[in-house]
PDB file of C-alpha atoms in Angstrom:
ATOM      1  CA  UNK B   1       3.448  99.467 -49.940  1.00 46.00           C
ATOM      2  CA  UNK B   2       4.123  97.503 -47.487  1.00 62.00           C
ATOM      3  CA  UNK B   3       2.884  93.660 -46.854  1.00 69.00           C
ATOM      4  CA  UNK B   4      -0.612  93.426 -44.718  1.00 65.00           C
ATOM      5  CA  UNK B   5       0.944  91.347 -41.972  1.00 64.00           C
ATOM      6  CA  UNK B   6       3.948  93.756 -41.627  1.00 71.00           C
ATOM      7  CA  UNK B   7       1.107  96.381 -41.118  1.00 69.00           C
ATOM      8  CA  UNK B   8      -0.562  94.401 -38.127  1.00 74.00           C
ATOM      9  CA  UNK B   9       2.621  93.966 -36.560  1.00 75.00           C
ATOM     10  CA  UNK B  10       3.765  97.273 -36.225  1.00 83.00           C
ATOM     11  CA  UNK B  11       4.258  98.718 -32.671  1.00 87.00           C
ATOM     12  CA  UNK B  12       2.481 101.753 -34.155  1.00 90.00           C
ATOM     13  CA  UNK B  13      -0.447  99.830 -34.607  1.00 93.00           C
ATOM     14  CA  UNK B  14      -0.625  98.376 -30.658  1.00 95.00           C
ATOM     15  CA  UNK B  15      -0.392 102.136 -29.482  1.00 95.00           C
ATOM     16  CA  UNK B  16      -3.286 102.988 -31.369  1.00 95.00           C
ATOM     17  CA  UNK B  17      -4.919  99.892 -29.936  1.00 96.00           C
ATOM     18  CA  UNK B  18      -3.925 100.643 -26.771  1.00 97.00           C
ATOM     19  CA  UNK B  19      -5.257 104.238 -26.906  1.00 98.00           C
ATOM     20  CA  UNK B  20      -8.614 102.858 -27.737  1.00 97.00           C
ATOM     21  CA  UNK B  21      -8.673 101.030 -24.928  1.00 97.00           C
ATOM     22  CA  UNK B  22      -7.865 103.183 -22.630  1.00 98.00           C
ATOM     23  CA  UNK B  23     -10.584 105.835 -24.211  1.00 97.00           C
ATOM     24  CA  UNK B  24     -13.133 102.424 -23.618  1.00 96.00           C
ATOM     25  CA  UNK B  25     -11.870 102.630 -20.289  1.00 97.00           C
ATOM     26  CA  UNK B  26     -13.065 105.779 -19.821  1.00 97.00           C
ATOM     27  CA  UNK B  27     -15.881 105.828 -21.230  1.00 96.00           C
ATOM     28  CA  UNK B  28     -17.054 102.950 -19.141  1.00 95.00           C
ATOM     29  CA  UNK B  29     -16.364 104.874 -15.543  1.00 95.00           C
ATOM     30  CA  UNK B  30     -20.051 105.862 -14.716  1.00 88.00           C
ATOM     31  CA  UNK B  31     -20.381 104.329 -17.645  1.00 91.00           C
ATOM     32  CA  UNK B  32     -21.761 106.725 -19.965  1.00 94.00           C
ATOM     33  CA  UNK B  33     -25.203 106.564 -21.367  1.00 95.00           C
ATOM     34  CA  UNK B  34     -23.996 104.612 -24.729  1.00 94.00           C
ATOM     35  CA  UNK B  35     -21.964 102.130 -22.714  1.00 94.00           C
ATOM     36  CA  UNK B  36     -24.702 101.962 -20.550  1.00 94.00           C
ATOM     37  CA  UNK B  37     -27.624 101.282 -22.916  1.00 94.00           C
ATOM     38  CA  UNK B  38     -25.282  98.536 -24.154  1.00 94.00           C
ATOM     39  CA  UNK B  39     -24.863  96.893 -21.084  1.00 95.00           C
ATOM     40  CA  UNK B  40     -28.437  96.799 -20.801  1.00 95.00           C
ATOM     41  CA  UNK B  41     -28.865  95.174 -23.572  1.00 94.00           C
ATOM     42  CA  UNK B  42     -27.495  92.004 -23.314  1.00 95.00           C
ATOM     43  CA  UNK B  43     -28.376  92.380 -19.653  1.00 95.00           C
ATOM     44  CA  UNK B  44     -25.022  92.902 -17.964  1.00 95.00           C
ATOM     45  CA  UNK B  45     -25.773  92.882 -14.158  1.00 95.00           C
ATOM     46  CA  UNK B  46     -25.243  96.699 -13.110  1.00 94.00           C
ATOM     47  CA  UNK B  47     -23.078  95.494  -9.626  1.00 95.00           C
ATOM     48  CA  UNK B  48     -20.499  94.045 -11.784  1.00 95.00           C
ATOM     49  CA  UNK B  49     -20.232  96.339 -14.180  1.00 95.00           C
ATOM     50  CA  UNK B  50     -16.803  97.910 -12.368  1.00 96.00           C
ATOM     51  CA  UNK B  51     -14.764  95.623 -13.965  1.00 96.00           C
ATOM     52  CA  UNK B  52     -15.147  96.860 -17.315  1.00 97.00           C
ATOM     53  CA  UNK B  53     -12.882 100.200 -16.602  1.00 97.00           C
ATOM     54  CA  UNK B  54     -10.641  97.947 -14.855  1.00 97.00           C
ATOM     55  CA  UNK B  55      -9.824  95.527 -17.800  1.00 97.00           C
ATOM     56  CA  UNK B  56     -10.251  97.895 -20.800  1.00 97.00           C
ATOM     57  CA  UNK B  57      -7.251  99.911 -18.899  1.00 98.00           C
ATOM     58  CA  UNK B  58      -5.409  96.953 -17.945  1.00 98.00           C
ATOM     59  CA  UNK B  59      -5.280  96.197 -21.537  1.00 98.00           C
ATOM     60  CA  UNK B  60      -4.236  99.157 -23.044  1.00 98.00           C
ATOM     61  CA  UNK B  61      -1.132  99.170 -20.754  1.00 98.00           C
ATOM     62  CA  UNK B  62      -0.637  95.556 -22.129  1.00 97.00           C
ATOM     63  CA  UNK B  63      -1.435  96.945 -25.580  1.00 97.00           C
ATOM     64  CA  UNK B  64       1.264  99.803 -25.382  1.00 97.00           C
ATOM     65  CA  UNK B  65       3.696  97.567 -24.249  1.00 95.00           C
ATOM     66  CA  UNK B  66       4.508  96.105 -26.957  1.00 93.00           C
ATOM     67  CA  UNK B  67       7.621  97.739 -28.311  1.00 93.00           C
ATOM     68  CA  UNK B  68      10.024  96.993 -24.646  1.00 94.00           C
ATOM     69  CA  UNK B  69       7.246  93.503 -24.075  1.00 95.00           C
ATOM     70  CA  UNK B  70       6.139  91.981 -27.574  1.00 94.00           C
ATOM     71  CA  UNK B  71       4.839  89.057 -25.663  1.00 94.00           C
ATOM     72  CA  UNK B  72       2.682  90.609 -23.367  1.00 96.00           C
ATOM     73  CA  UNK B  73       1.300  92.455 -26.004  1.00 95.00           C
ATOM     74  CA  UNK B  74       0.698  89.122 -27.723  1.00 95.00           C
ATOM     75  CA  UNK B  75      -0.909  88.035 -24.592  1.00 97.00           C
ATOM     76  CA  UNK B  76      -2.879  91.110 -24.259  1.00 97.00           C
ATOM     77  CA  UNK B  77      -4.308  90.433 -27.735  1.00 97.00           C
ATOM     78  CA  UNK B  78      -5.195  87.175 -26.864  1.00 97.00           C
ATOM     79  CA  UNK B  79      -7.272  88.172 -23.578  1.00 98.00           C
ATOM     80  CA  UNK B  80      -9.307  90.541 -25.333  1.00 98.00           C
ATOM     81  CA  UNK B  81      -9.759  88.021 -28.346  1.00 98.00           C
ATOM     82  CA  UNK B  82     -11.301  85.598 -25.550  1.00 98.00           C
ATOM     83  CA  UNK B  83     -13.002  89.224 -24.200  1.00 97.00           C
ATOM     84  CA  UNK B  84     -14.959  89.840 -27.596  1.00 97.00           C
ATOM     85  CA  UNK B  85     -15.569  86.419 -27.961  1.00 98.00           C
ATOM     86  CA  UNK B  86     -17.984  86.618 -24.765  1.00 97.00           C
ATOM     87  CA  UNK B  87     -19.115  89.918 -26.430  1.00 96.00           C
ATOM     88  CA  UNK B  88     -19.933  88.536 -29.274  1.00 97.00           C
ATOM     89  CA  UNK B  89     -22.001  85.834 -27.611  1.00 97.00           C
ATOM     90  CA  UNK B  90     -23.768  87.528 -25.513  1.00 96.00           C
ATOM     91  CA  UNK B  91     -25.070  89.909 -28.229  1.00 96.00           C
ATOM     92  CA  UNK B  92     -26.091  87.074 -29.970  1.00 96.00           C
ATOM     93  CA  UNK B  93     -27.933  85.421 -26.662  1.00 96.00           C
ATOM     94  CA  UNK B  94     -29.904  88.593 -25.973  1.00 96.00           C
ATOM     95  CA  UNK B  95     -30.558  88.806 -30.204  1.00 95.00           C
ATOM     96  CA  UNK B  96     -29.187  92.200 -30.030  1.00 92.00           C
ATOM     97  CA  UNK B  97     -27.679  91.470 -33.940  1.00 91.00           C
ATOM     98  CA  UNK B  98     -27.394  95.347 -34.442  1.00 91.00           C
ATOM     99  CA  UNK B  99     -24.277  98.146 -34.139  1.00 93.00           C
ATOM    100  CA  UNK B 100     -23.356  96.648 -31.303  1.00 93.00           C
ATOM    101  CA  UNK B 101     -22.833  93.121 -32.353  1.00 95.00           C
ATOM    102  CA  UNK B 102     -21.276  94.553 -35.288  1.00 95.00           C
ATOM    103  CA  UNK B 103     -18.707  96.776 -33.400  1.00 95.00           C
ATOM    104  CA  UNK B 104     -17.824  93.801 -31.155  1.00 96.00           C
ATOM    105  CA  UNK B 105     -17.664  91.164 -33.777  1.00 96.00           C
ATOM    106  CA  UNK B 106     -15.120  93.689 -35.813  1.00 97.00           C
ATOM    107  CA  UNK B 107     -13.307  94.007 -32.873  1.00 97.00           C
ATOM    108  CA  UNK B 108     -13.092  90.375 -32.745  1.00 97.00           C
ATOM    109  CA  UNK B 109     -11.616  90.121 -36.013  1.00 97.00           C
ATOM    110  CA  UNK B 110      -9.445  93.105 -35.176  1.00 96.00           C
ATOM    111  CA  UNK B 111      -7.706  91.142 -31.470  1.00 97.00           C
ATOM    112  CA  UNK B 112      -7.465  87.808 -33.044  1.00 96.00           C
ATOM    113  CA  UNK B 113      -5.618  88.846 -36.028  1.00 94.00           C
ATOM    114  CA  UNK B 114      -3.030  90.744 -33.819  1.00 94.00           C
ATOM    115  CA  UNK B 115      -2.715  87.659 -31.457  1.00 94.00           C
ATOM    116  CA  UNK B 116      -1.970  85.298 -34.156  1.00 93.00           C
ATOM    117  CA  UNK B 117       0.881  87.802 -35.832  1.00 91.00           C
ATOM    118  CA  UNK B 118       1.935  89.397 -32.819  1.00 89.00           C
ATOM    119  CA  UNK B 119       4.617  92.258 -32.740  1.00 90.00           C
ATOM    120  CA  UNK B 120       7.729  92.005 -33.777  1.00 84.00           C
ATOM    121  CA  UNK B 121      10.516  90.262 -30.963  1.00 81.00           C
ATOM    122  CA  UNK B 122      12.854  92.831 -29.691  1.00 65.00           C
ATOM    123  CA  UNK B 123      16.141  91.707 -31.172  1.00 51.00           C
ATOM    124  CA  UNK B 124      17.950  94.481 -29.002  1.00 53.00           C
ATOM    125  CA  UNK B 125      18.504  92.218 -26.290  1.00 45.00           C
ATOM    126  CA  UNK B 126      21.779  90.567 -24.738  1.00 44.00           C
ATOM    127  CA  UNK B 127      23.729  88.875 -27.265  1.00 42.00           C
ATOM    128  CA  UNK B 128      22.913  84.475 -27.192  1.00 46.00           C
ATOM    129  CA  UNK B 129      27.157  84.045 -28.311  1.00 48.00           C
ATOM    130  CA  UNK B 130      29.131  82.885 -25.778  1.00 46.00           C
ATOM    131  CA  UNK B 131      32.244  85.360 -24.301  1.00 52.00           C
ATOM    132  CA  UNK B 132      35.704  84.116 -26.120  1.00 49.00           C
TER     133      UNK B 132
END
């Protein structure tokens, strides 16, 4: 078996992520009831609510990226680290300390452990030796 961190850092594991966020993305055109009710929640203002499909898919692109652009897939991570962070928050500012806070504060967890490891560099690149 291989080592947890080798796990995390697996390209594999970034598509997944990224096809999560794209399904997120989704799910939040309308939004759908769920998404909605969530929203509501921690009183999200319903004219700016458009954004969400536009970041969740602009972050699954980042998120697929990673085996041709590690470090925008690093990057990516780190966004949506800073993105549950505010999730988190304001779950905790509207005292909704339920399923959703739960679901955020997981993915939390989940973000900021692949920011800090990252994928792995491509080493496939042009060669750093000097012609003879």
């Amino acid at each position: 078996m291989s080592h947890p961190r080798q796990l995390l850092r697996d390209p594999v594991v970034y598509q997944v992520a990224a096809a999560g966020q794209a399904a997120d993305a989704a799910a939040c055109i309308g939004p759908i009831p769920y998404v909605a009710r969530c929203l509501d929640s921690v009183d999200f203002p319903s004219e700016h609510r458009w954004i969400f499909p536009v970041v969740k898919a602009a972050s699954a692109v980042g998120l697929a990226a990673a085996p041709r652009f590690p470090g925008l897939a690093r990057l990516t991570s780190a966004m949506l680290t800073i993105y549950f962070v505010l999730a988190v928050g304001s779950h905790v500012r509207a005292r909704d300390i339920g399923l959703n806070f739960a679901a955020s504060s997981s993915m939390l967890a989940f973000y900021s452990t692949l920011a800090v490891t990252g994928p792995p560099q491509d080493q496939s690149g042009p060669s750093q030796t000097s012609p003879a």
